[in-house]
Amino acid sequence: RFGSGSWLADLIGQEAARGPILLQIIQSLPKEELEEIHIPATHHPSILPGSTTRRDGDFSPLVVAIRSLWDDGVNALLEKGVDVNRRNFHPNVYLQSPLCAALDLGKFELAQVLIERGAGLLFEESNRAETHKSRIRQIPIRKAAPNSPNWPPMPVRR
């Protein structure tokens, strides 16, 4: 097993690692160490940098914490100000957004917090806006990552 390419996302993904010590680590690290790793546009996001080895798992600590239902970890990452949107975009690889992960798990309060902090669904996830419109009024949809020409998010019209 080679991991995701993010030591923090890999640790969060291990249930035995989630606890007070990992929370202290998150709280003590600079924000840059807590963010999703940046993948150059010339590199395929499913391959580890400098190799031909496929990633094993997601490399966004926030998405992994949400999917792991680790509320303390999610809160610690948000308190440190991590980006609530994916930093990477690749036209041929789907990278689930934090907002989509929260919606898919029925974490509607968290979804609202993420929206208030600027989160949006990827265009490929826009069906979630329709699915959850009874719980959350306006879910932003974006066509790509912030470094793409399709940023900022476009609000969903109701």
GROMACS .gro file of C-alpha atoms in nm:
model
  158
    1ARG     CA    1   0.000   0.000   0.000
    2PHE     CA    2   0.144   0.334  -0.105
    3GLY     CA    3  -0.113   0.574   0.038
    4SER     CA    4  -0.280   0.879  -0.103
    5GLY     CA    5   0.023   1.105  -0.120
    6SER     CA    6  -0.094   1.300   0.187
    7TRP     CA    7   0.036   1.169   0.518
    8LEU     CA    8  -0.237   1.357   0.706
    9ALA     CA    9  -0.523   1.224   0.491
   10ASP     CA   10  -0.381   0.873   0.533
   11LEU     CA   11  -0.366   0.913   0.914
   12ILE     CA   12  -0.719   1.052   0.932
   13GLY     CA   13  -0.834   0.753   0.729
   14GLN     CA   14  -0.710   0.516   0.999
   15GLU     CA   15  -0.973   0.486   1.271
   16ALA     CA   16  -0.713   0.394   1.534
   17ALA     CA   17  -0.524   0.718   1.465
   18ARG     CA   18  -0.825   0.948   1.512
   19GLY     CA   19  -0.820   1.090   1.861
   20PRO     CA   20  -0.676   1.358   2.088
   21ILE     CA   21  -0.316   1.320   1.971
   22LEU     CA   22  -0.407   1.362   1.604
   23LEU     CA   23  -0.625   1.661   1.700
   24GLN     CA   24  -0.325   1.816   1.877
   25ILE     CA   25  -0.114   1.757   1.566
   26ILE     CA   26  -0.377   1.926   1.347
   27GLN     CA   27  -0.405   2.219   1.587
   28SER     CA   28  -0.028   2.266   1.598
   29LEU     CA   29   0.048   2.246   1.225
   30PRO     CA   30   0.050   2.547   0.995
   31LYS     CA   31  -0.253   2.568   0.767
   32GLU     CA   32  -0.042   2.488   0.459
   33GLU     CA   33   0.035   2.141   0.601
   34LEU     CA   34  -0.336   2.073   0.649
   35GLU     CA   35  -0.448   2.159   0.298
   36GLU     CA   36  -0.508   1.921   0.012
   37ILE     CA   37  -0.177   1.867  -0.165
   38HIS     CA   38  -0.133   2.062  -0.488
   39ILE     CA   39  -0.101   1.854  -0.802
   40PRO     CA   40   0.045   2.030  -1.106
   41ALA     CA   41  -0.191   2.048  -1.403
   42THR     CA   42   0.057   1.843  -1.603
   43HIS     CA   43   0.034   1.551  -1.358
   44HIS     CA   44  -0.253   1.300  -1.344
   45PRO     CA   45  -0.412   1.321  -0.995
   46SER     CA   46  -0.458   0.945  -0.955
   47ILE     CA   47  -0.081   0.877  -0.986
   48LEU     CA   48   0.167   0.952  -0.706
   49PRO     CA   49   0.416   1.227  -0.808
   50GLY     CA   50   0.745   1.103  -0.949
   51SER     CA   51   0.620   0.749  -1.010
   52THR     CA   52   0.372   0.535  -1.197
   53THR     CA   53   0.208   0.411  -0.875
   54ARG     CA   54  -0.164   0.474  -0.833
   55ARG     CA   55  -0.285   0.661  -0.526
   56ASP     CA   56  -0.463   0.459  -0.260
   57GLY     CA   57  -0.731   0.683  -0.112
   58ASP     CA   58  -0.828   1.047  -0.124
   59PHE     CA   59  -0.559   1.308  -0.059
   60SER     CA   60  -0.782   1.579   0.089
   61PRO     CA   61  -0.764   1.569   0.471
   62LEU     CA   62  -1.099   1.749   0.494
   63VAL     CA   63  -1.279   1.507   0.260
   64VAL     CA   64  -1.129   1.207   0.441
   65ALA     CA   65  -1.234   1.348   0.781
   66ILE     CA   66  -1.588   1.407   0.654
   67ARG     CA   67  -1.615   1.061   0.499
   68SER     CA   68  -1.476   0.907   0.820
   69LEU     CA   69  -1.748   1.084   1.022
   70TRP     CA   70  -1.476   1.233   1.242
   71ASP     CA   71  -1.652   1.551   1.353
   72ASP     CA   72  -1.371   1.662   1.586
   73GLY     CA   73  -1.122   1.639   1.300
   74VAL     CA   74  -1.351   1.823   1.059
   75ASN     CA   75  -1.400   2.101   1.316
   76ALA     CA   76  -1.025   2.124   1.386
   77LEU     CA   77  -0.947   2.153   1.014
   78LEU     CA   78  -1.217   2.418   0.964
   79GLU     CA   79  -1.096   2.613   1.270
   80LYS     CA   80  -0.749   2.621   1.111
   81GLY     CA   81  -0.907   2.769   0.797
   82VAL     CA   82  -0.847   2.491   0.543
   83ASP     CA   83  -0.993   2.546   0.199
   84VAL     CA   84  -1.349   2.414   0.181
   85ASN     CA   85  -1.319   2.346  -0.192
   86ARG     CA   86  -1.092   2.111  -0.383
   87ARG     CA   87  -0.768   2.279  -0.489
   88ASN     CA   88  -0.712   2.044  -0.781
   89PHE     CA   89  -0.906   1.995  -1.099
   90HIS     CA   90  -0.855   1.741  -1.373
   91PRO     CA   91  -1.104   1.701  -1.658
   92ASN     CA   92  -1.080   1.319  -1.659
   93VAL     CA   93  -1.072   1.243  -1.284
   94TYR     CA   94  -1.355   1.305  -1.039
   95LEU     CA   95  -1.236   1.440  -0.704
   96GLN     CA   96  -1.530   1.460  -0.462
   97SER     CA   97  -1.580   1.799  -0.305
   98PRO     CA   98  -1.610   1.836   0.074
   99LEU     CA   99  -1.964   1.969   0.032
  100CYS     CA  100  -2.067   1.666  -0.173
  101ALA     CA  101  -1.915   1.432   0.087
  102ALA     CA  102  -2.119   1.602   0.361
  103LEU     CA  103  -2.442   1.593   0.159
  104ASP     CA  104  -2.396   1.228   0.062
  105LEU     CA  105  -2.361   1.137   0.430
  106GLY     CA  106  -2.665   1.342   0.536
  107LYS     CA  107  -2.448   1.587   0.734
  108PHE     CA  108  -2.670   1.886   0.650
  109GLU     CA  109  -2.554   2.113   0.932
  110LEU     CA  110  -2.195   2.060   0.821
  111ALA     CA  111  -2.299   2.121   0.459
  112GLN     CA  112  -2.449   2.455   0.563
  113VAL     CA  113  -2.128   2.549   0.749
  114LEU     CA  114  -1.923   2.460   0.442
  115ILE     CA  115  -2.149   2.672   0.218
  116GLU     CA  116  -2.120   2.965   0.459
  117ARG     CA  117  -1.741   2.930   0.430
  118GLY     CA  118  -1.757   2.940   0.049
  119ALA     CA  119  -1.792   2.574  -0.049
  120GLY     CA  120  -1.958   2.470  -0.372
  121LEU     CA  121  -2.039   2.152  -0.555
  122LEU     CA  122  -1.849   2.059  -0.865
  123PHE     CA  123  -2.056   2.074  -1.184
  124GLU     CA  124  -2.045   1.692  -1.196
  125GLU     CA  125  -2.212   1.688  -0.852
  126SER     CA  126  -2.492   1.932  -0.940
  127ASN     CA  127  -2.757   1.659  -0.911
  128ARG     CA  128  -2.698   1.673  -0.532
  129ALA     CA  129  -2.833   2.029  -0.529
  130GLU     CA  130  -3.166   1.904  -0.663
  131THR     CA  131  -3.167   1.600  -0.434
  132HIS     CA  132  -3.112   1.807  -0.119
  133LYS     CA  133  -3.297   2.129  -0.205
  134SER     CA  134  -3.560   2.062   0.063
  135ARG     CA  135  -3.288   2.069   0.333
  136ILE     CA  136  -3.058   2.341   0.199
  137ARG     CA  137  -3.202   2.627  -0.001
  138GLN     CA  138  -2.916   2.743  -0.220
  139ILE     CA  139  -2.623   2.518  -0.297
  140PRO     CA  140  -2.347   2.681  -0.503
  141ILE     CA  141  -2.230   2.494  -0.812
  142ARG     CA  142  -1.890   2.553  -0.966
  143LYS     CA  143  -1.759   2.419  -1.292
  144ALA     CA  144  -1.399   2.374  -1.181
  145ALA     CA  145  -1.135   2.448  -0.922
  146PRO     CA  146  -1.049   2.806  -0.815
  147ASN     CA  147  -0.749   2.815  -1.049
  148SER     CA  148  -0.968   2.748  -1.353
  149PRO     CA  149  -1.143   3.002  -1.575
  150ASN     CA  150  -1.484   2.880  -1.452
  151TRP     CA  151  -1.443   3.009  -1.096
  152PRO     CA  152  -1.625   3.161  -0.892
  153PRO     CA  153  -1.922   2.936  -0.810
  154MET     CA  154  -2.251   2.994  -0.980
  155PRO     CA  155  -2.550   2.989  -0.742
  156VAL     CA  156  -2.822   2.737  -0.817
  157ARG     CA  157  -3.144   2.912  -0.918
  158ARG     CA  158  -3.461   2.785  -0.749
   0.00000   0.00000   0.00000
